[in-house]
Structure formats: structure tokens, C-alpha cells
mmCIF file of C-alpha atoms in Angstrom:
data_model
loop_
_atom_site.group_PDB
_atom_site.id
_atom_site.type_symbol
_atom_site.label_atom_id
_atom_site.label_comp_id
_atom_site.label_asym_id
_atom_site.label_seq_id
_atom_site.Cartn_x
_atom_site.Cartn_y
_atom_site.Cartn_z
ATOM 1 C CA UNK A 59 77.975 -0.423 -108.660
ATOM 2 C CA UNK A 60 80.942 -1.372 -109.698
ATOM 3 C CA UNK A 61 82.071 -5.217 -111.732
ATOM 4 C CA UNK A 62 85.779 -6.089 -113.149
ATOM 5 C CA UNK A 63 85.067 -8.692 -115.972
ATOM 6 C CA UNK A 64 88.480 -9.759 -116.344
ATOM 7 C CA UNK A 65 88.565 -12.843 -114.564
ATOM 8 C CA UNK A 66 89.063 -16.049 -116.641
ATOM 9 C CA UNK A 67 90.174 -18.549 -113.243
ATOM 10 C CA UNK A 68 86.370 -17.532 -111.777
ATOM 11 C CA UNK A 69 82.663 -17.355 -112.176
ATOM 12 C CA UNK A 70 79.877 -17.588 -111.023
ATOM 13 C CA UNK A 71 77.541 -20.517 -112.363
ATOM 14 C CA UNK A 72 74.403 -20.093 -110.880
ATOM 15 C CA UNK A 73 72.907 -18.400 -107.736
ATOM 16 C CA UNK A 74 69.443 -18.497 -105.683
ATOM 17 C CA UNK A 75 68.547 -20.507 -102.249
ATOM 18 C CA UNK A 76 71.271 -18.611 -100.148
ATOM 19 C CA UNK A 77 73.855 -20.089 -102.194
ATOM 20 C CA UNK A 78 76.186 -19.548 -104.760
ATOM 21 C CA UNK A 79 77.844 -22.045 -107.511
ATOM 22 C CA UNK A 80 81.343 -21.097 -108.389
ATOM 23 C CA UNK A 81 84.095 -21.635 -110.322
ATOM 24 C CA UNK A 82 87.695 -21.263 -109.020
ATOM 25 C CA UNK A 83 89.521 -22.147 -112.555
ATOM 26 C CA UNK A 84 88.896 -25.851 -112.403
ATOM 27 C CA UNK A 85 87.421 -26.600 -109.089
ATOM 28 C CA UNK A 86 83.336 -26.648 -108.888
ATOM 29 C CA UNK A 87 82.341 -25.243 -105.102
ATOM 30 C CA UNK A 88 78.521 -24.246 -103.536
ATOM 31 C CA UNK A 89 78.721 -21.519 -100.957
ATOM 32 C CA UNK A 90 76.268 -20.066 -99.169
ATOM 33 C CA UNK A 91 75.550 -16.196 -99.647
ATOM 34 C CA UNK A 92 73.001 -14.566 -97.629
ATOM 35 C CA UNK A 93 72.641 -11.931 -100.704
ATOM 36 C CA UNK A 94 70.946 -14.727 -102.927
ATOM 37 C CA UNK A 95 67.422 -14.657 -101.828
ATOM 38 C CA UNK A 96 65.856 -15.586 -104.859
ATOM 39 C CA UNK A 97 64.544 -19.547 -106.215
ATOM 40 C CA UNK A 98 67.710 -20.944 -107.783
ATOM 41 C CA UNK A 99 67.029 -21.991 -111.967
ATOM 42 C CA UNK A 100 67.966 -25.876 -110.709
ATOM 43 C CA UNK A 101 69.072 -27.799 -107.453
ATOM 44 C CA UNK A 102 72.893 -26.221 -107.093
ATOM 45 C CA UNK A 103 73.371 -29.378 -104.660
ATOM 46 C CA UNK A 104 72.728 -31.116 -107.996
ATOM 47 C CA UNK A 105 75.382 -30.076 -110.129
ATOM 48 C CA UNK A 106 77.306 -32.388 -111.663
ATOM 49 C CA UNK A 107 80.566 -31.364 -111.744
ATOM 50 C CA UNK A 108 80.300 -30.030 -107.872
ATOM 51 C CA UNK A 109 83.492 -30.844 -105.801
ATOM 52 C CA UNK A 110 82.193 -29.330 -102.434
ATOM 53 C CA UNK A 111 79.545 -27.872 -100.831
ATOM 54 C CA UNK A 112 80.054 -25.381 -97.458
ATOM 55 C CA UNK A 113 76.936 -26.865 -95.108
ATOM 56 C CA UNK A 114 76.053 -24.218 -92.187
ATOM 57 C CA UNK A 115 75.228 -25.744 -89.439
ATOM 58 C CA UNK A 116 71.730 -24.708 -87.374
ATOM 59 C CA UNK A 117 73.978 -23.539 -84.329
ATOM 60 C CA UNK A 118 76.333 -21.614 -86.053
ATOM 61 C CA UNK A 119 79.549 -22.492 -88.415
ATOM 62 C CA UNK A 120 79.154 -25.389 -90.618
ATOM 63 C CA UNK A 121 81.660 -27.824 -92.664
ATOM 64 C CA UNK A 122 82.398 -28.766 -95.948
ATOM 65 C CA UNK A 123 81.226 -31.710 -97.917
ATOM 66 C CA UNK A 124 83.768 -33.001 -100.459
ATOM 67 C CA UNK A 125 81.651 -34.612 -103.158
ATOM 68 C CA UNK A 126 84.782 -35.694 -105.584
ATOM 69 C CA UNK A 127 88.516 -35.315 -105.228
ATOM 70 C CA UNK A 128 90.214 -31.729 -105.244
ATOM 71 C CA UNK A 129 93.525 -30.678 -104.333
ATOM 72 C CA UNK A 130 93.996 -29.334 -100.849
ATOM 73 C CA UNK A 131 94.965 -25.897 -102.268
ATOM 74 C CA UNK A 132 95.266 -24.766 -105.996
ATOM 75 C CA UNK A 133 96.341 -21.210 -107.763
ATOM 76 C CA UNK A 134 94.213 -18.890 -109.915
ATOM 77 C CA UNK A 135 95.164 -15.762 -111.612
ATOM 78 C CA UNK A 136 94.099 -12.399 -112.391
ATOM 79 C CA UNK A 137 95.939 -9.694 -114.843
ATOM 80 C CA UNK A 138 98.901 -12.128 -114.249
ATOM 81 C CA UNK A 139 99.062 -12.084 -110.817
ATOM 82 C CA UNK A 140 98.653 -15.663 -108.697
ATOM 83 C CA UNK A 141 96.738 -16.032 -105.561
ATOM 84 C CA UNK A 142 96.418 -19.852 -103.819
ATOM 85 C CA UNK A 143 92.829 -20.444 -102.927
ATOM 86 C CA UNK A 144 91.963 -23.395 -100.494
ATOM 87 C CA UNK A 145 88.784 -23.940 -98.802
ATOM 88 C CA UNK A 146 88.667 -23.054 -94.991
ATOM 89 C CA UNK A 147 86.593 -22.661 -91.957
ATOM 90 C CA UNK A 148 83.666 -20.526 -92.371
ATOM 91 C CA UNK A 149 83.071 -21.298 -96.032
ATOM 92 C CA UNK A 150 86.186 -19.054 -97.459
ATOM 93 C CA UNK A 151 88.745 -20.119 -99.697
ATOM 94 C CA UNK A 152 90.982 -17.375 -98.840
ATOM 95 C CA UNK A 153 90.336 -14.435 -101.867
ATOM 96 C CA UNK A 154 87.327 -12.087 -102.442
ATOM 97 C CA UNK A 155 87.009 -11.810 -106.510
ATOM 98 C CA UNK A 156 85.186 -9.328 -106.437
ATOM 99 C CA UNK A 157 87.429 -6.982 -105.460
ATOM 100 C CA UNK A 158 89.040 -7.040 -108.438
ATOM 101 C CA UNK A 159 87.052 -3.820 -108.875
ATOM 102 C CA UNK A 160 89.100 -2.153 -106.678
ATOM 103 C CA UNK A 161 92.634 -3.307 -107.101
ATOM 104 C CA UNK A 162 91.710 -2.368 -110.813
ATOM 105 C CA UNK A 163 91.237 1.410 -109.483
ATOM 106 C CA UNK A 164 94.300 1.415 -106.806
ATOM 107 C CA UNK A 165 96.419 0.409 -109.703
ATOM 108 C CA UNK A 166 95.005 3.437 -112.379
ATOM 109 C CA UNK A 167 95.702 6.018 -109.386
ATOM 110 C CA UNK A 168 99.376 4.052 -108.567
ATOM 111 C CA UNK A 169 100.009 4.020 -112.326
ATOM 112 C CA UNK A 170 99.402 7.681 -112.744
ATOM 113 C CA UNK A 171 100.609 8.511 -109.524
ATOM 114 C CA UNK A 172 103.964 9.579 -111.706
ATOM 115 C CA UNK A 173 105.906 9.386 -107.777
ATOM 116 C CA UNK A 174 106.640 6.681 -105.426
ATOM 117 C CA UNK A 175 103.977 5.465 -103.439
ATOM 118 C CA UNK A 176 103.562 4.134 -99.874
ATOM 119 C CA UNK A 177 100.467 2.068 -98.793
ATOM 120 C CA UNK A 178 98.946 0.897 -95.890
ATOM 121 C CA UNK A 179 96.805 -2.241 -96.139
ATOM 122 C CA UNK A 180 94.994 -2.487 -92.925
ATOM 123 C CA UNK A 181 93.167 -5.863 -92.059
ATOM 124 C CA UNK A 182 95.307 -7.342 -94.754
ATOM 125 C CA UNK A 183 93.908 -10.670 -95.215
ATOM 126 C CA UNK A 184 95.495 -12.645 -97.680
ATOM 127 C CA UNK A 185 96.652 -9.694 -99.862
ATOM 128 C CA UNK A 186 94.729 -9.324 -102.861
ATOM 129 C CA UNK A 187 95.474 -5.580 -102.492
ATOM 130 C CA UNK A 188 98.847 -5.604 -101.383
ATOM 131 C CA UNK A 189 99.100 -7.740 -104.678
ATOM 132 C CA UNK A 190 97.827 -5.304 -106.798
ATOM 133 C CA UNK A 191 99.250 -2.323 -105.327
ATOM 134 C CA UNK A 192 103.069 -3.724 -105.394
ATOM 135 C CA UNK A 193 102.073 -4.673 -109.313
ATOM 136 C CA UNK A 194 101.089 -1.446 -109.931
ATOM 137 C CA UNK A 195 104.748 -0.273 -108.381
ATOM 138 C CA UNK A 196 103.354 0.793 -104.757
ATOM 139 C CA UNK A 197 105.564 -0.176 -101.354
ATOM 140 C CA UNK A 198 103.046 -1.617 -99.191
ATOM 141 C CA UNK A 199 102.632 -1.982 -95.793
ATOM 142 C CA UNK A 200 100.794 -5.421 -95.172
ATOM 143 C CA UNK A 201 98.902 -5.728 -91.519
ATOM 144 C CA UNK A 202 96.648 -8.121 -90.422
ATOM 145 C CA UNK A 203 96.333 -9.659 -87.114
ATOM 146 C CA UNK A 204 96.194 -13.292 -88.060
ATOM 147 C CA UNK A 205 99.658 -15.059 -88.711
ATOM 148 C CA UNK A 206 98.646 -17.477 -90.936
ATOM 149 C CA UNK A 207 96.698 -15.083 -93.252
ATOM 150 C CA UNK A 208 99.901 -13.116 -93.710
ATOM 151 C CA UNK A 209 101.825 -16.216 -94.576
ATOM 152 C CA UNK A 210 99.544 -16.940 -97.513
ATOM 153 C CA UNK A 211 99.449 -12.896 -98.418
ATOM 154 C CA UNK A 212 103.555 -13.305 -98.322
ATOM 155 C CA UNK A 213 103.458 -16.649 -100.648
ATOM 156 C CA UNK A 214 100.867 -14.684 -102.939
ATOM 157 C CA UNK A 215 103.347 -12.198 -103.433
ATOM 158 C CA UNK A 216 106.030 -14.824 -104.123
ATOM 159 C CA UNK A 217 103.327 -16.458 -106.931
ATOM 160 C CA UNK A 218 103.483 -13.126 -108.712
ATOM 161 C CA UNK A 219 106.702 -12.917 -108.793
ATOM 162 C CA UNK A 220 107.158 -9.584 -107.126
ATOM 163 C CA UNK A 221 109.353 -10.210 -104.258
ATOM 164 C CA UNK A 222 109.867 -8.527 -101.130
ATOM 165 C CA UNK A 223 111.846 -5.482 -101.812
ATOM 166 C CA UNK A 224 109.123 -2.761 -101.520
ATOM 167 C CA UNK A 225 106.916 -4.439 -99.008
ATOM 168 C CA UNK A 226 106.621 -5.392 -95.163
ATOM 169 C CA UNK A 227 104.361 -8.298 -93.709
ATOM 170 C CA UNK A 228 103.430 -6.996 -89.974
ATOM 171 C CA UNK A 229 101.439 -9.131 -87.448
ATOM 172 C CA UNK A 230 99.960 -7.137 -85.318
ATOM 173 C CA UNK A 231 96.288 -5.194 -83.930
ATOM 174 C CA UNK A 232 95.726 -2.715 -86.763
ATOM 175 C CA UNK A 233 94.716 0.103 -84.392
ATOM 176 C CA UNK A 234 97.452 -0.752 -82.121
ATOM 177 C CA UNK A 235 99.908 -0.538 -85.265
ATOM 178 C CA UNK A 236 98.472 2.777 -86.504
ATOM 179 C CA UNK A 237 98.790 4.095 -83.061
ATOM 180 C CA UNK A 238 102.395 3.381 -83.106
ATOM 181 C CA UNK A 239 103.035 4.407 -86.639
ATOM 182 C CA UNK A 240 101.063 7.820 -85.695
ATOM 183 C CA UNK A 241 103.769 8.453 -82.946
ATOM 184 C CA UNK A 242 106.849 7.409 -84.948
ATOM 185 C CA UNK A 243 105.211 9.915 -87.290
ATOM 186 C CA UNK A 244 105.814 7.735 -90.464
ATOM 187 C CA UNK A 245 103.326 9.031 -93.520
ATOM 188 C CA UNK A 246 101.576 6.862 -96.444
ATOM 189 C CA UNK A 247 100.139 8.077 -99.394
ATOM 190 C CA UNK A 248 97.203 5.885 -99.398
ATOM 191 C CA UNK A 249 95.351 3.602 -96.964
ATOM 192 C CA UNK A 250 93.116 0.668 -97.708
ATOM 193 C CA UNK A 251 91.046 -0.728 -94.664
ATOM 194 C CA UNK A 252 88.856 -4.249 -95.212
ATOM 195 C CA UNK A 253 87.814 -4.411 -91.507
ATOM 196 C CA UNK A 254 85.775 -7.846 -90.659
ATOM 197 C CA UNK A 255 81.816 -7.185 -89.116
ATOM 198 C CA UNK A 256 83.170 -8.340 -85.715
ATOM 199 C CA UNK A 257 86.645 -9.505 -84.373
ATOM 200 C CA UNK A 258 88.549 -9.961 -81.415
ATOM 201 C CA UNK A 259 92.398 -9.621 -81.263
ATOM 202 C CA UNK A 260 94.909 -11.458 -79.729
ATOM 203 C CA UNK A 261 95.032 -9.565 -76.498
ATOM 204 C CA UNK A 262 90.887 -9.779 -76.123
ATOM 205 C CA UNK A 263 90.321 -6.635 -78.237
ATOM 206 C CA UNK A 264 86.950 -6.611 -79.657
ATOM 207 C CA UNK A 265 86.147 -5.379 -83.188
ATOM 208 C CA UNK A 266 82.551 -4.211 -84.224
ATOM 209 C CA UNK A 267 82.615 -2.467 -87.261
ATOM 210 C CA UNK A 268 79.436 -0.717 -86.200
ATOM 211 C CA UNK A 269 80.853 0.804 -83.366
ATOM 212 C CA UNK A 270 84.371 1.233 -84.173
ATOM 213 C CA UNK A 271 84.774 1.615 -88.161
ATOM 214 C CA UNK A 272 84.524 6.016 -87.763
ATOM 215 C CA UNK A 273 86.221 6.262 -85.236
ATOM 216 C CA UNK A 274 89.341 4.070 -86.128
ATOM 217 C CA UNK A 275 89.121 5.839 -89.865
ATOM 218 C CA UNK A 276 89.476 8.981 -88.407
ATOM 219 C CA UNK A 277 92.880 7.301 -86.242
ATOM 220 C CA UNK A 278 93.970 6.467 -90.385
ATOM 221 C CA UNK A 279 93.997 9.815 -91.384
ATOM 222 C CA UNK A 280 96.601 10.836 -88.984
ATOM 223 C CA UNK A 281 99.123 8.723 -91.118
ATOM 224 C CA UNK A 282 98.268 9.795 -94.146
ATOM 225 C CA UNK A 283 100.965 12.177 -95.730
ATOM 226 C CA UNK A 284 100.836 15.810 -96.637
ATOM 227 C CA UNK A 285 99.736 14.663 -100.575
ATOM 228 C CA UNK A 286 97.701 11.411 -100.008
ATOM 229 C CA UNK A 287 96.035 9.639 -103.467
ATOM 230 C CA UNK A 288 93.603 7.460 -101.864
ATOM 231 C CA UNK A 289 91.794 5.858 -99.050
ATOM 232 C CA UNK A 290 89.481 2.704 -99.460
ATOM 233 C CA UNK A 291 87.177 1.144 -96.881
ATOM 234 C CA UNK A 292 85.338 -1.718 -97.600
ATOM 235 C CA UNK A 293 82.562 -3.584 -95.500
ATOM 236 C CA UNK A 294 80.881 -7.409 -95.646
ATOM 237 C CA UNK A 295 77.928 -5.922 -93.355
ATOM 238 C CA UNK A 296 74.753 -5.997 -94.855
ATOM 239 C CA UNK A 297 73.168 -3.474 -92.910
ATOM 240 C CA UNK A 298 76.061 -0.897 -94.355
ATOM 241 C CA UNK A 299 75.000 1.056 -97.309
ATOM 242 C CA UNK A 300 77.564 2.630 -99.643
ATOM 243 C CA UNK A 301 76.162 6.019 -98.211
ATOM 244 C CA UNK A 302 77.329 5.293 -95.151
ATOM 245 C CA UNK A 303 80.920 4.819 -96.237
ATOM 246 C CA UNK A 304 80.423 7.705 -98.532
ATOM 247 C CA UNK A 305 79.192 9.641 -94.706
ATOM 248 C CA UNK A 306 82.221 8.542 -92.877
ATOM 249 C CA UNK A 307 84.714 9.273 -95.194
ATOM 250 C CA UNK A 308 82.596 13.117 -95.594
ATOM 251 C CA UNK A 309 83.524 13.332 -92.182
ATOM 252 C CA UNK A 310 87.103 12.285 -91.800
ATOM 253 C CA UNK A 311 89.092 13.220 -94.622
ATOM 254 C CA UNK A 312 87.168 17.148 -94.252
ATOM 255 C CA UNK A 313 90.404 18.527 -94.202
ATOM 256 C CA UNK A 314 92.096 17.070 -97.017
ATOM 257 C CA UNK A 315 89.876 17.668 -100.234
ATOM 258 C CA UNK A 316 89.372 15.480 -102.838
ATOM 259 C CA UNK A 317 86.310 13.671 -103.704
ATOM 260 C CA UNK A 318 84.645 10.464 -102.876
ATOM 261 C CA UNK A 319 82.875 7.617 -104.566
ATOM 262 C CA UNK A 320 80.778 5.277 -103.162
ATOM 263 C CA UNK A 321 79.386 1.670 -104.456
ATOM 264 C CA UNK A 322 78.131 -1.577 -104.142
ATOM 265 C CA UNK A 323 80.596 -3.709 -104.943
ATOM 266 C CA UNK A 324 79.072 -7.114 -107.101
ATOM 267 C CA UNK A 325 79.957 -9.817 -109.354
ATOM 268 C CA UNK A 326 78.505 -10.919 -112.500
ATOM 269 C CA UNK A 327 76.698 -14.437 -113.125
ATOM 270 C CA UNK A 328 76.099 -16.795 -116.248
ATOM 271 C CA UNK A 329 72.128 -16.194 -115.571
ATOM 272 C CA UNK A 330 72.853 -13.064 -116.997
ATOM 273 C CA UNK A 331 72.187 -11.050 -113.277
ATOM 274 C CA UNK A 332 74.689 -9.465 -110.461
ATOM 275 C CA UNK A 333 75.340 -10.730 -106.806
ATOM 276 C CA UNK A 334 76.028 -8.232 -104.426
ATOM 277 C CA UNK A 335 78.830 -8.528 -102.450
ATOM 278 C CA UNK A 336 79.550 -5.541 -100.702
ATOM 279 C CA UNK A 337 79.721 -2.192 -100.473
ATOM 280 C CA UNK A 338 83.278 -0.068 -100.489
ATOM 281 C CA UNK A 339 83.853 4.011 -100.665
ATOM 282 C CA UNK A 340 87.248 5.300 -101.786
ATOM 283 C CA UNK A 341 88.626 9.008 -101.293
ATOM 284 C CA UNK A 342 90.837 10.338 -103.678
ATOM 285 C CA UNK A 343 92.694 13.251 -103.618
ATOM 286 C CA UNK A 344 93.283 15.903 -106.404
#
């Protein structure tokens, strides 16, 4: 498994019940977390400096219940960098902590790269990654098909203080995009891809990540360039184990070398235990 422990702006208080009590620097929120099977230590619901709860409702979705005021939106950091967090529909607040694990790794192999670098950042979200990677002196290719997540990932850059010079913000269908990039035949030296379990584009696509994650990883490597340093898939889906990431990226990137690691990706928690909260396998070439 793999845990960054560098985060000051966030923890994890307490866990158990389906639900998780966090800290985002100095707002108090209870999530649920289907991970968290175990009898919580004390009623989360409880805590006393709580400032919402995310309530899932018995027919699906759910709403949050502000206990105490909060601002709207507010900013956290990590290594420096800024990201605005806000709480939104289906309990997210717009930035997955835990993958600090990996945008610590993209920026060793972009550090040591000792060459420009071109990314791709597919299903984009609010660019934690494209973050790290134009930190870590990467040009970045930023595509996600929701406009409003690549707003924030444009004013997370701007928190930073990175600016726009080695990046682009695209709005788009990632396979369509890859598609088009394959017949333009423009190259990137490494591809990240944070698909969602199930998704439908703007033009009625549908997404399953069961169905469509090999096949649209094997569409990735025809982008890659002739010396790629890495490609990183990570998946939310429960029912994916790190061995199959580890299987699919066997498969695909055959031709180009390199080795693989594979992991559950997990945060730690004051009780002194780890919450799972993912799984990710990156290929890196040598």
C-alpha cells in the first residue's frame, strides 16, 4: 500500500459505521465511506466540533447537514501547493488526499526526468495531478468532461501560483480527445487516467469502468511517445483489486518495457489504523 504523511490541512479523526470524520485544515466534516465497516470508538454524529455531515438518502444520493457555520468554499495546501475544497453533491468536496501518494511519485520521475515532459491527465477532475505535475516542471494536458470541474482545476493552478504557460484546460470526452490526438499524431511522455466507476458524457456516452477501462488504456498507449516515463490508472471500484490494474497494464504497455507497481492506495487515521481508498497501478519505463 502506499500513504503520503505530509499533509498538515487534513486528517482523518476517526472512522467506523460507514463513515469517516475529517479534517479539511479548519473545517470538521462526516462522510460516509463504504470502506469503514467496522464499530466506530464514539458516535461521529456526536462530535463536537462537526460542521457537516453528508446524509445518503435510502433511494439514492443524499444531502448535507450544516451543523455550524462554514464558509461556502475554503483553501488547503499540500507541499505548497493550494487546492479550494467546497462540499458538493454526492458527498465530495472536490480533492482526493489521498492521492498525495501519487503526485508524490509523478513528481520524483518528473524531477529526474532530466528532459521536458508532456502529460496527459485524462478524467482530470479538479487537478490535483495536473497540480503536481506542472510543480514538478511537467506541461500538462488537463481533460475532463465536466466544465465546471476544469474551472476549479484552472483556479487551483492559479492558487499555486504556477500559471498557464505549460498547460492546456480541454473540455471534452476523454476517448473522443485521445482519438483525435491519436490522428493528429501528437505524443506525451506520460499519461495519468482517474476514470469514474460509471459515467455518461455529454453526447449520451456511457462509461463503465468494468467494461471499458482495458480497452480505452490500450487507445492511451497509442499517444504515448517513443520514450514514455509513466502511466497511472487509478480506480474508486471496490470490486477492482490492484492486480487487476497491475493485469491490464501487463497487457497494454507489452511492447514498451518497463515495470509496473501495483497498490492500494489508503490514508492514515488518529486511531492509529489505515482507510482504504483505492487502488492505482503505475508503469514506468526504464
Amino acid at each position: 500500500m502506499k500513504i503520503n504523511t505530509e499533509w498538515k490541512d487534513y486528517e482523518i479523526i476517526a472512522t467506523g459505521g460507514g463513515e469517516k470524520l475529517e479534517r479539511w485544515k479548519d473545517v470538521y466534516l462526516l462522510r460516509p465511506d463504504p470502506q469503514a465497516i467496522w464499530k466506530p470508538s464514539f458516535d461521529l454524529s456526536k462530535f463536537d466540533k462537526l460542521h457537516a455531515r453528508y446524509i445518503r438518502s435510502e433511494t439514492g444520493g443524499g444531502h448535507w447537514e450544516y451543523l455550524r457555520p462554514m464558509p461556502e468554499s475554503w483553501v488547503v495546501g499540500w507541499r505548497g501547493l493550494k487546492f479550494r475544497v467546497k462540499p458538493m453533491g454526492f458527498k465530495h468536496t472536490g480533492l482526493f488526499p489521498e492521492q498525495a501518494a501519487n503526485w508524490a511519485a509523478m513528481t520524483d520521475i518528473i524531477r529526474q526526468a532530466g528532459r521536458p515532459v508532456n502529460v496527459l491527465n485524462l478524467f482530470a477532475y479538479t487537478g490535483g495531478a495536473t497540480v503536481a505535475c506542472l510543480a514538478a516542471g511537467a506541461s500538462v494536458c488537463h481533460v475532463d468532461a465536466a466544465k465546471n470541474m476544469v474551472e476549479r482545476a484552472k483556479e487551483n493552478v492559479a492558487l499555486s501560483g504556477l500559471g498557464y504557460e505549460k498547460s492546456r484546460f480541454i473540455v471534452d470526452d476523454c476517448k473522443k480527445f485521445v482519438n483525435r490526438e491519436i490522428r493528429r499524431g501528437r505524443k506525451y511522455d506520460a499519461v495519468i487516467l482517474d476514470p469514474p466507476s460509471y459515467g455518461r458524457g455529454a453526447g449520451g456516452e456511457v462509461w463503465k469502468i468494468e467494461d471499458d477501462l482495458f480497452d480505452f488504456v490500450s487507445l492511451c498507449a497509442g499517444v504515448l511517445s517513443d520514450n514514455p516515463l509513466f502511466v497511472l490508472i487509478n480506480s474508486y471500484t471496490t470490486g477492482l483489486q490492484p492486480a487487476v490494474l497491475n493485469n491490464i497494464l501487463k497487457l497494454t504497455m507489452k511492447n514498451f518495457g518497463g515495470e509496473i507497481e501495483s497498490y492500494e492506495v489508503c490514508l492514515d487515521t488518529d486511531e492509529g489504523i489505515v482507510l482504504p481508498c483505492g487502488a492505482s497501478g503505475m508503469w514506468k519505463g526504464v
